[in-house]
Amino acid sequence: MRNPGFRLFGAALAVLALGAGCGKKGAPRAPLNLAPEAPRSVTSRRLGDTVYLQMIVPDKAMNGRGEFSVDHVDVYAVTVAPGTPTPPTRNFIKPAHVIASIPIQPPADPDAPEPETPDPRPRPGETVTFAETVTEAQLTPTPIEPVAADKAAAKETAGRGAKNGRKKQNEPAAAAPAAPPPGPVGPPVLTRFYMLMGVPKKGRGMVPSARVEVPLLQPPGAPSPGISSADETSVTVTWQPPPSSTDEVPGVLYNVYAARADATAPQPAAGQRVAPVPLNPAPLSDTAFTRAGAEPGKEQCFVVRSLAPVGTAVIESDPSRPICITPKDTFPPAAPKGLAAVASTGSINLIWDANGESDLAGYVVLRGEAPGATLQPLTAEPIKETRYTDRSASAGVRYAYQVIAVDRAGNRSAPSNRVEEAAR
C-alpha cells in the first residue's frame, strides 16, 4: 500500500504542472524542491567505542529527474534489545530518533562565482562520514512508539475483544482468530540500528537509506606491542595477542594502522571525522606486518587493533600502544665493479663503473705495493668521480689498487676487483 502522504505529494506536483500551461506567461518559476534520493553506499564500522557511518550524499531527486534541494541528511538510530522485534521503518523514521543532522551544500550553480571562503559542508555526490561514540545512553534499548496506524489497529482489536466478551455464556464460543504472522525479530544481541535520509530545504525527506546494524558487544582486547625491525627496503612490526578474550567475540584477527605523528593535532569537527583505513588489504591472522618504504632516520609508528566478525558486522578493539621504529642505515653499498688501470709516464690512471645507490657519498681509492703490501687509502675523503689519476706513483714500481664505495651514513662496501700496474 502506498503512503498517503506520497499520493498527496504527487498530486501537488500534478496541480503545479497543469497550472504551468494556463494563463499568461510570467517570470520563470523557482525550481521545485523535490525530495532527494536515499543516501547511497551506507556502511558502518565500529572501532572501540566509536561507530563510523559512511555514505554518498544524495545528488538527484528521488524520481531520478527534476530539480531538487538537499539541505541536510538526518541520521536516525535506535537500540534494540536482544531477540526483540526489529522496528519497521515507519516506526523508525520519527523525529525522536534523529541523533544528528549533517548540513549539505546546495547543488552547484554553474553560473555563480566561486565563493571567497570555501564552504566546509560536503557537496551532493561526495562521500561523508558520521561518527557516534557509544555511551551508556546508546546501550539502553530505545522505546519504540507505534505510529497512528498501529494505534488504530490495536484499538480496533481491543474493541472486538470487548464485544465478544459480552456474549451470552450459553452461546458457543467463536473460534479464536488466527494469530498474525510474527514480525521480524532482531539479532540475539544488543544491536544499534542506523538509517539516513536526505531532507530538502523546503519539505521533508521521503526516502530513507537501507538500515545498517551494529552489535553493541564488548570488543576484543587490544594487542600488546612486540619487537620491531627494519632492513634496507621495509619495516616489520610485531605484536602479542590480547591478554584475554570475551565469550561475546571469541577469536580475533588484526588490522594495522599508521599512527598519526602528532597526537595533539586537532580532530575534524564532530560528524565529519574520517574512519582510519588499515594498511593491510585484508584482516591478518598473523601477529606480524611488513611495510615497504623504510627511510633511514625517519620514524614510523603503527597501532594494531584486534577485530572480530559478528554476523555481517565487524567490531574492532581500541588501538594498541604505538609501535614505533626509526630505521638506521647499517647497510653498505655494493662493491664497485669494472676497475681498470692504465699506465702512463709518471702516473697511473684508474677508472671503474658507477654505483647505483641513491645515498652514495663517493669512493675511496686504495693502493699498496705489489704483491703483498697492505692497501691504504690514497684519498682523504670520498671522491665523486669514477676515475682517479695516481700522480704519486714511482716509475717502475708495481702497485696494486682497489676501490671502496661509501654511503652518506659512513657504511663502506667490500673492495672492488684488484688491479696491478706500474708507471713508466
mmCIF file of N, CA and C in Angstrom, residues 3 32 51 145 210 248:
data_model
loop_
_atom_site.group_PDB
_atom_site.id
_atom_site.type_symbol
_atom_site.label_atom_id
_atom_site.label_comp_id
_atom_site.label_asym_id
_atom_site.label_seq_id
_atom_site.Cartn_x
_atom_site.Cartn_y
_atom_site.Cartn_z
ATOM 1 N N ASN A 3 2.082 5.081 0.532
ATOM 2 C CA ASN A 3 1.965 6.085 1.583
ATOM 3 C C ASN A 3 1.025 7.181 1.131
ATOM 4 N N LEU A 32 11.447 23.319 -8.466
ATOM 5 C CA LEU A 32 10.733 22.544 -7.460
ATOM 6 C C LEU A 32 11.722 21.941 -6.470
ATOM 7 N N VAL A 51 31.398 4.390 16.455
ATOM 8 C CA VAL A 51 30.765 3.835 15.268
ATOM 9 C C VAL A 51 30.899 4.862 14.139
ATOM 10 N N GLU A 145 7.710 3.966 19.957
ATOM 11 C CA GLU A 145 6.292 4.295 19.997
ATOM 12 C C GLU A 145 5.644 3.906 18.671
ATOM 13 N N ALA A 210 19.000 2.242 3.224
ATOM 14 C CA ALA A 210 18.928 0.921 3.838
ATOM 15 C C ALA A 210 19.458 1.025 5.264
ATOM 16 N N GLU A 248 31.678 -13.114 24.163
ATOM 17 C CA GLU A 248 30.851 -12.463 23.156
ATOM 18 C C GLU A 248 31.514 -12.457 21.793
#
